[in-house]
mmCIF file of C-alpha atoms (C1' of nucleotides) in Angstrom:
data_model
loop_
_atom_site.group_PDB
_atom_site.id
_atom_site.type_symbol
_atom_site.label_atom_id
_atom_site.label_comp_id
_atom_site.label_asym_id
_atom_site.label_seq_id
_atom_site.Cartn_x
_atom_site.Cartn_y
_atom_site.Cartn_z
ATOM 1 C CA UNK A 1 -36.230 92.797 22.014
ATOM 2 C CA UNK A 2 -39.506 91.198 20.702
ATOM 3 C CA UNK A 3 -40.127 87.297 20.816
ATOM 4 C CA UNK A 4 -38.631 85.338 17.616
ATOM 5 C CA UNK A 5 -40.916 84.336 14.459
ATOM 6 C CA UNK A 6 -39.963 80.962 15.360
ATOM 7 C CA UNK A 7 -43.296 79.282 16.185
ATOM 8 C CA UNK A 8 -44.340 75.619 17.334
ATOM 9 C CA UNK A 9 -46.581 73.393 14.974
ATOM 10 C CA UNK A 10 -47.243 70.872 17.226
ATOM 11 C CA UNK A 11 -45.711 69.524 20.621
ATOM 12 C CA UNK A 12 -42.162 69.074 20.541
ATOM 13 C CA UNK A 13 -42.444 69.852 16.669
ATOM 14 C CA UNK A 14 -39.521 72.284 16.776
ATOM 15 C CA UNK A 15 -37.514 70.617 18.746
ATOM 16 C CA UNK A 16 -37.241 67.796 16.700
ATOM 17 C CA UNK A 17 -36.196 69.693 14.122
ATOM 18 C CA UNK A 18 -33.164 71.006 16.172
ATOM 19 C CA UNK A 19 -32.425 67.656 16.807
ATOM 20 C CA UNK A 20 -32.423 66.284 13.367
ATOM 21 C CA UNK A 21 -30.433 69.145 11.895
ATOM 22 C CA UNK A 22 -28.060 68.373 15.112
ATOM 23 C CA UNK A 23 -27.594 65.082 14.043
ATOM 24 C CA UNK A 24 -26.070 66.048 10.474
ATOM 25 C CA UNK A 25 -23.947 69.300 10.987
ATOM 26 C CA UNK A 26 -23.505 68.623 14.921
ATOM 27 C CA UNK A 27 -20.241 67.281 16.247
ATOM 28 C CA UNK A 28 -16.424 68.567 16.568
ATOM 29 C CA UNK A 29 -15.822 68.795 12.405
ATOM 30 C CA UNK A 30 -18.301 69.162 10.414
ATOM 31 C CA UNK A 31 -19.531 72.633 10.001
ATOM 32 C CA UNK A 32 -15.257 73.375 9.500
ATOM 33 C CA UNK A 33 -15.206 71.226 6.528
ATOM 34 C CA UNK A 34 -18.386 72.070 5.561
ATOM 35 C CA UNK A 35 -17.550 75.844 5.603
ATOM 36 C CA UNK A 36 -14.408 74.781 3.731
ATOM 37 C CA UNK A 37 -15.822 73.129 0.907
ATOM 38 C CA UNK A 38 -18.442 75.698 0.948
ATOM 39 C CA UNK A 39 -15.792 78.867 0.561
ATOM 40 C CA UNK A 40 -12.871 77.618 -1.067
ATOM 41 C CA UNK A 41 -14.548 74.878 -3.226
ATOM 42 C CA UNK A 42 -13.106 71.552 -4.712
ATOM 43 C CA UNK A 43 -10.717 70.352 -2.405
ATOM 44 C CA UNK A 44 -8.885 67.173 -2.311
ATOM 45 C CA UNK A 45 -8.798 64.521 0.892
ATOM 46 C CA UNK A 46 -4.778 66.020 1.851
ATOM 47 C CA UNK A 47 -5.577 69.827 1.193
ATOM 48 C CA UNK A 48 -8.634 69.332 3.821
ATOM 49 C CA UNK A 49 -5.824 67.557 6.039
ATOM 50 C CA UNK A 50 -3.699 70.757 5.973
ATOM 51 C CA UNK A 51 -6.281 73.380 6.441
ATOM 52 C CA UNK A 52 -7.792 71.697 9.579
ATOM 53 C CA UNK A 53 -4.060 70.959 11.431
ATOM 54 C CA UNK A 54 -6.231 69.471 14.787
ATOM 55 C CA UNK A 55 -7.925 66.657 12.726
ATOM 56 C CA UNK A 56 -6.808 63.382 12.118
ATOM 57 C CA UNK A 57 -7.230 60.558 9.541
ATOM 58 C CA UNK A 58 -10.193 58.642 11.004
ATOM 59 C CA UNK A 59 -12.247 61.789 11.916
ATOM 60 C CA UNK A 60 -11.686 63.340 8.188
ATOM 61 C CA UNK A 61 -12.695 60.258 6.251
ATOM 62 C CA UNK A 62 -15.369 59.017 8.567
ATOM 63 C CA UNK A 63 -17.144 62.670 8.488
ATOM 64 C CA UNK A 64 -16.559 63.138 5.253
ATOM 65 C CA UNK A 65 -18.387 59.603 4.856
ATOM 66 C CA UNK A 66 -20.848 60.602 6.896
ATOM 67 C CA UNK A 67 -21.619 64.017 5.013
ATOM 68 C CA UNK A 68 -21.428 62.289 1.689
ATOM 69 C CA UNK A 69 -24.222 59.905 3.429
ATOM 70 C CA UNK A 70 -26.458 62.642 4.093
ATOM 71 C CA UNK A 71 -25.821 64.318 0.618
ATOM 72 C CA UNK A 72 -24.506 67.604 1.398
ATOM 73 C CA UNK A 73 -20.747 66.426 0.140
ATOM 74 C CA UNK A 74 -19.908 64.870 -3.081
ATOM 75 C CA UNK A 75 -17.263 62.848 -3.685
ATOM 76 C CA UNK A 76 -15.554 62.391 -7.417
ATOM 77 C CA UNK A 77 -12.861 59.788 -7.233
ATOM 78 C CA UNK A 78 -10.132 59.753 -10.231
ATOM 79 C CA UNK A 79 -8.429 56.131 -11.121
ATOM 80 C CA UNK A 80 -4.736 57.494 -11.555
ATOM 81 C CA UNK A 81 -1.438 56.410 -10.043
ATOM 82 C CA UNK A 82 -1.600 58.290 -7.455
ATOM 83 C CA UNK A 83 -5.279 58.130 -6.747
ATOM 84 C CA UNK A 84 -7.123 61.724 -6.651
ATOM 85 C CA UNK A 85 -10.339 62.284 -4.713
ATOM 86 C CA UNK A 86 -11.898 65.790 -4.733
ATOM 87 C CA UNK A 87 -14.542 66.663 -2.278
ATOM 88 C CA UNK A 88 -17.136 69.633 -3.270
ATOM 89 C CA UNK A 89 -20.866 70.786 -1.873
ATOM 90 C CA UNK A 90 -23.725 69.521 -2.903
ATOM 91 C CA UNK A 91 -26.745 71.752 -3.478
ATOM 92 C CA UNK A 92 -27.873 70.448 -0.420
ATOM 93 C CA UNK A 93 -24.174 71.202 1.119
ATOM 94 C CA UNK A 94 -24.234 74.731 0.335
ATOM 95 C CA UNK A 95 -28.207 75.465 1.637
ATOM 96 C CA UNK A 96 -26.613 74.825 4.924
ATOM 97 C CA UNK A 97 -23.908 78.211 4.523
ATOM 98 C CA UNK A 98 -26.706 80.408 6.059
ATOM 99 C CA UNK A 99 -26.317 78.304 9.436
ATOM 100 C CA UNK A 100 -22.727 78.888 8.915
ATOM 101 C CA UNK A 101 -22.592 82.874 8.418
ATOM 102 C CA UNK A 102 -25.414 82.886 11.312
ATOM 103 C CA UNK A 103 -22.828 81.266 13.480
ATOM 104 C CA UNK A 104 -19.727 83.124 11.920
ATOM 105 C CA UNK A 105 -21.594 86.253 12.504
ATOM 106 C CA UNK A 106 -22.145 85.249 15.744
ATOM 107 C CA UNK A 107 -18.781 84.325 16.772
ATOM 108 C CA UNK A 108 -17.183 87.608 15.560
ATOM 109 C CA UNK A 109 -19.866 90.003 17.441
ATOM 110 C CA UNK A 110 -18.914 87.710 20.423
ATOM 111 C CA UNK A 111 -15.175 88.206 21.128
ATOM 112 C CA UNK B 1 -24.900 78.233 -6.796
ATOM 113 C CA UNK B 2 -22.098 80.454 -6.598
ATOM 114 C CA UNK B 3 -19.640 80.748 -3.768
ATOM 115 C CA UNK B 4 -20.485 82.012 0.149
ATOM 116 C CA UNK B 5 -19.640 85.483 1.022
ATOM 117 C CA UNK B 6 -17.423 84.282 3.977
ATOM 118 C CA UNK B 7 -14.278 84.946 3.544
ATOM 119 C CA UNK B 8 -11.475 84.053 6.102
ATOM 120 C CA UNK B 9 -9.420 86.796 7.756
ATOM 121 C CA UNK B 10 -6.207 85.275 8.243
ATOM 122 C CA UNK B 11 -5.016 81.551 8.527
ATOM 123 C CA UNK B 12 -7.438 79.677 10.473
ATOM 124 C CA UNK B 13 -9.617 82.615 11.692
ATOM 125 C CA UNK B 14 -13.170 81.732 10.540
ATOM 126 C CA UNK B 15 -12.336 77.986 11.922
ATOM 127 C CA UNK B 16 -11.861 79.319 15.154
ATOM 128 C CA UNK B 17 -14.697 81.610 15.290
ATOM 129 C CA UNK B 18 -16.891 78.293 14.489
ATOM 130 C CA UNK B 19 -15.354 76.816 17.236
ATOM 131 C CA UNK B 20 -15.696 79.277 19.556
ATOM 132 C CA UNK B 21 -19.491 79.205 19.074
ATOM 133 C CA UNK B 22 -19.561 75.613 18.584
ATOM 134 C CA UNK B 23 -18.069 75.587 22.696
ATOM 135 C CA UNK B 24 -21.103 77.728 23.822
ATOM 136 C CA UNK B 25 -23.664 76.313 21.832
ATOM 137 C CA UNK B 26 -23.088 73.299 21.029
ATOM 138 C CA UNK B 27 -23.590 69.841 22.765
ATOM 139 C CA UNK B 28 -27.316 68.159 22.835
ATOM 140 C CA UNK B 29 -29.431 70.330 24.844
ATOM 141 C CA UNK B 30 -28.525 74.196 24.670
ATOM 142 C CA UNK B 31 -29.876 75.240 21.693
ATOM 143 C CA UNK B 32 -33.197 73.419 22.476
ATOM 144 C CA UNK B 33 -33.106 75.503 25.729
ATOM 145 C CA UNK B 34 -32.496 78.779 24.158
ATOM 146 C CA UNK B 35 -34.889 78.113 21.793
ATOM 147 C CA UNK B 36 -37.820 77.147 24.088
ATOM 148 C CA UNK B 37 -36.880 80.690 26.325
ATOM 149 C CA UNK B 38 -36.529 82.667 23.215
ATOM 150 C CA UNK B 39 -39.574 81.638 21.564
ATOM 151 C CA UNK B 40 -42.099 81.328 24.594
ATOM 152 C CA UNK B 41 -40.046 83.866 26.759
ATOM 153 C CA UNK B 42 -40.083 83.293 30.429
ATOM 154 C CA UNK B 43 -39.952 79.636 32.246
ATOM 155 C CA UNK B 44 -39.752 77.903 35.135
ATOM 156 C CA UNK B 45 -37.281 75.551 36.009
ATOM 157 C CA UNK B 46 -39.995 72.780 36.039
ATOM 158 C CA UNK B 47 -41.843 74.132 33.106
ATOM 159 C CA UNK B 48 -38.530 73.528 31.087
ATOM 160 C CA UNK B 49 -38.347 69.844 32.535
ATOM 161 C CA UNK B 50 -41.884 68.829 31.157
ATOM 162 C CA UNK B 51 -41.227 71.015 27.486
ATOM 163 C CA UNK B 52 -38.218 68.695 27.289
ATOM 164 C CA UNK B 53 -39.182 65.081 28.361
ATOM 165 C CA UNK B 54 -36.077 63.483 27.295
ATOM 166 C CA UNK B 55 -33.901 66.048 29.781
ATOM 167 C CA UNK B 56 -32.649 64.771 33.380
ATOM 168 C CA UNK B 57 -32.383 66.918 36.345
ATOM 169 C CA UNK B 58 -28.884 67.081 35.851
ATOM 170 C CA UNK B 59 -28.210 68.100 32.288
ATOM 171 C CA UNK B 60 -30.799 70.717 32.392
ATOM 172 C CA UNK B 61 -29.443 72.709 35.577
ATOM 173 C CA UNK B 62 -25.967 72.035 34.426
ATOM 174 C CA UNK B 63 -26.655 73.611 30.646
ATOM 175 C CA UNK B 64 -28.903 76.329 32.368
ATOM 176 C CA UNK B 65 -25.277 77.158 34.570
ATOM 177 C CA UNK B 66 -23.317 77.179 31.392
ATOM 178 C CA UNK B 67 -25.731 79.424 29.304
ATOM 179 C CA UNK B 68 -25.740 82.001 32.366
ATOM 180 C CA UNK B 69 -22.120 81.626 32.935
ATOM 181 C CA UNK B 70 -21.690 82.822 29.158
ATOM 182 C CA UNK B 71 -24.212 85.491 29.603
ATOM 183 C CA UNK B 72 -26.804 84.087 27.577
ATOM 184 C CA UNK B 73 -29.637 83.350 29.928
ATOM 185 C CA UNK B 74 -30.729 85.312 32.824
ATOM 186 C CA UNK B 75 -31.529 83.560 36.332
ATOM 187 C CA UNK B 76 -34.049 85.053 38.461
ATOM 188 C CA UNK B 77 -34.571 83.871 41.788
ATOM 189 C CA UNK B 78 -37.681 84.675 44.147
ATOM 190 C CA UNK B 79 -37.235 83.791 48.054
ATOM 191 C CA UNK B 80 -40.653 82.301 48.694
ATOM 192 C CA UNK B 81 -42.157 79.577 49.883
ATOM 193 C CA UNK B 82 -42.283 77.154 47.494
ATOM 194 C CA UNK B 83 -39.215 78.321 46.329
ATOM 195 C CA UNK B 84 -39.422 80.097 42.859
ATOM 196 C CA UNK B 85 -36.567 80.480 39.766
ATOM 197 C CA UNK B 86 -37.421 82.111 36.308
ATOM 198 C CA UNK B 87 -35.243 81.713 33.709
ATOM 199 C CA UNK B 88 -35.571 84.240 30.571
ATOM 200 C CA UNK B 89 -32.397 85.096 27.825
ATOM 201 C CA UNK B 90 -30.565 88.088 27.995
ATOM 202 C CA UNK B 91 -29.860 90.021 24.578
ATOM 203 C CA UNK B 92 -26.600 88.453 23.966
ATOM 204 C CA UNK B 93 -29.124 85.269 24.272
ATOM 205 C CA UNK B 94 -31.547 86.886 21.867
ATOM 206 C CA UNK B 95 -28.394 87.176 19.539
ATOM 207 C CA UNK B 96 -28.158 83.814 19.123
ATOM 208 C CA UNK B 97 -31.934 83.346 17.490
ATOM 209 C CA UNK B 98 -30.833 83.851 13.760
ATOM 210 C CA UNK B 99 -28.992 80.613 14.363
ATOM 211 C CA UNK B 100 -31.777 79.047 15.565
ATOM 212 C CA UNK B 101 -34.178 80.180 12.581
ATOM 213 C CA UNK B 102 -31.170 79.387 10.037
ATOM 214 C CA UNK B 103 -31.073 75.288 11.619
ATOM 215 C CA UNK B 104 -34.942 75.445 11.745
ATOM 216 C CA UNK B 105 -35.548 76.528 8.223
ATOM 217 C CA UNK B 106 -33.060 73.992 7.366
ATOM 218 C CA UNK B 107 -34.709 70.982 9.847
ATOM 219 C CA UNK B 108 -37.927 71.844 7.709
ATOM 220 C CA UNK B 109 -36.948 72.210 4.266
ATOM 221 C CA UNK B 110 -34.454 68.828 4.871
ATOM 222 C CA UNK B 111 -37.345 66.288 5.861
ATOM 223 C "C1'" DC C 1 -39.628 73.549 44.168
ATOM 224 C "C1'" DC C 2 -35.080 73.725 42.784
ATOM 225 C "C1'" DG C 3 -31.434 72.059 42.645
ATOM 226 C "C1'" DT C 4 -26.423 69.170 43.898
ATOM 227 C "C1'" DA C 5 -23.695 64.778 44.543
ATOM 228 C "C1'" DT C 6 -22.446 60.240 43.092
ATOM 229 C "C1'" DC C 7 -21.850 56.887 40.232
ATOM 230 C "C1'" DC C 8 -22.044 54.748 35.862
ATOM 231 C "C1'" DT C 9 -22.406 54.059 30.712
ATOM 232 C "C1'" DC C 10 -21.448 54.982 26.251
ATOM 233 C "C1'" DT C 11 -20.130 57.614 22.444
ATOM 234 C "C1'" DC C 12 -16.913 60.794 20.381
ATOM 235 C "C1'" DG C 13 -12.753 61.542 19.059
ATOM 236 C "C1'" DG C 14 -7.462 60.624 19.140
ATOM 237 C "C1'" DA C 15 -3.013 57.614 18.303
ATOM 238 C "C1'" DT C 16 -1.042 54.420 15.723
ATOM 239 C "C1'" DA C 17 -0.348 51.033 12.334
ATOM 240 C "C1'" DC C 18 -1.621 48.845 8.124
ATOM 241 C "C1'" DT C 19 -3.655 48.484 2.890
ATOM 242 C "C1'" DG C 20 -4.839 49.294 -2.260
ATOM 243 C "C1'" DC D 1 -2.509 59.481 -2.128
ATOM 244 C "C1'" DA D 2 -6.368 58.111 0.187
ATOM 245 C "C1'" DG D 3 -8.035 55.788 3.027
ATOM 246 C "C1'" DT D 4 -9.360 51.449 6.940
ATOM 247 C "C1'" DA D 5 -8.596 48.817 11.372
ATOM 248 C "C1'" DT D 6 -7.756 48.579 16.021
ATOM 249 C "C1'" DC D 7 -7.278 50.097 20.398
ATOM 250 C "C1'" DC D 8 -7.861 53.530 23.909
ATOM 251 C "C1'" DG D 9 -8.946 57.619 27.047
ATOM 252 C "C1'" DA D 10 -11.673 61.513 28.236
ATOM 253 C "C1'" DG D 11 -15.712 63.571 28.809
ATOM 254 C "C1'" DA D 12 -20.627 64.095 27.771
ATOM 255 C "C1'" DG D 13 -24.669 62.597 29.314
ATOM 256 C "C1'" DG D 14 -28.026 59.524 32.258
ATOM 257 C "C1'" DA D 15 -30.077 57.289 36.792
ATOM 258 C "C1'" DT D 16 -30.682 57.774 41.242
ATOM 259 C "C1'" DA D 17 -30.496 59.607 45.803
ATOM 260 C "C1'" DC D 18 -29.968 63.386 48.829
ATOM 261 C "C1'" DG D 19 -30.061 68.595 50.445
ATOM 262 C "C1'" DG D 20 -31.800 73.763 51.113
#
DNA sequence: CCGTATCCTCTCGGATACTG
DNA sequence: CAGTATCCGAGAGGATACGG
């Protein structure tokens, strides 16, 4: 097994950009709604609900804030009675799918 | 951009795969370690304190246990005097690298 | 040199209730 | 339906001191 392309720019170069990727996709939830978005598509706030049964109201909205912060989610809101919100990717959402099938990938060869 | 090319096995399968990786990889400091043995291949315990200055003593033999413990990283100890450890990754750590390129790319072309 | 043991802080994430 | 507000506990992570 030879050594990874990966190389170092300049001291602690690389590592920061661990870090800073950490720092948007890290955490408990987002990759799972990310991958959600990413493979089923427009979803709304309650169909994201029922796909992820562990996660509760104040984790959903406040990552889903958080991704829509960072630009990889984008969020249309619809003025009707009853409101409609419908999540989808972003360009930026989707470039982060190859992390995703990396770690899929990963995950299957693994158990 | 058109849609990924994951698709999900059964109800909730790819979630859990993401999660199952997420539990090994995850957290603040693994990847970084990986990532420094993968790319620079063998290190000292105290070599990987000083190419992480933000690490403490704890964290760093705690994630070191954990990576071994899940077969990633290989522990090699030699009985002299000073005593002597080298850490290197096994191939099921090697496995792991197309991860680490997928985040980096994506640390780089994000910033 | 290479750790472990304690203790402590602080953030992440969960439960529950309330609002437009 | 789609959130926000508040409170809370558990656990991740850090500082420091001690051991083989």
């Amino acid at each position: 097994m030879s050594k990874s392309k990966i190389q170092v720019d300049e001291n602690g170069k690389l590592k920061c950009c661990l870090e800073n990727t950490l720092s948007i996709i890290g955490g408990k939830w987002k990759l799972v709604i990310l991958w959600h978005l990413g493979v089923e598509g427009i979803h709304r706030y309650n169909e994201l609900r029922r796909l992820m049964p562990g996660i509760t109201h104040k984790m959903l909205s406040q990552k889903l804030k958080e991704l829509e912060s960072n630009g990889l989610v984008h969020r249309e809101q619809y003025n009707e009675v009853p409101p409609r919100v419908e999540y989808s990717l972003t360009e930026k959402g989707y470039s982060v799918m190859p992390i995703l099938e990396a770690m899929h990938k990963w995950g299957n060869d693994n158990w």
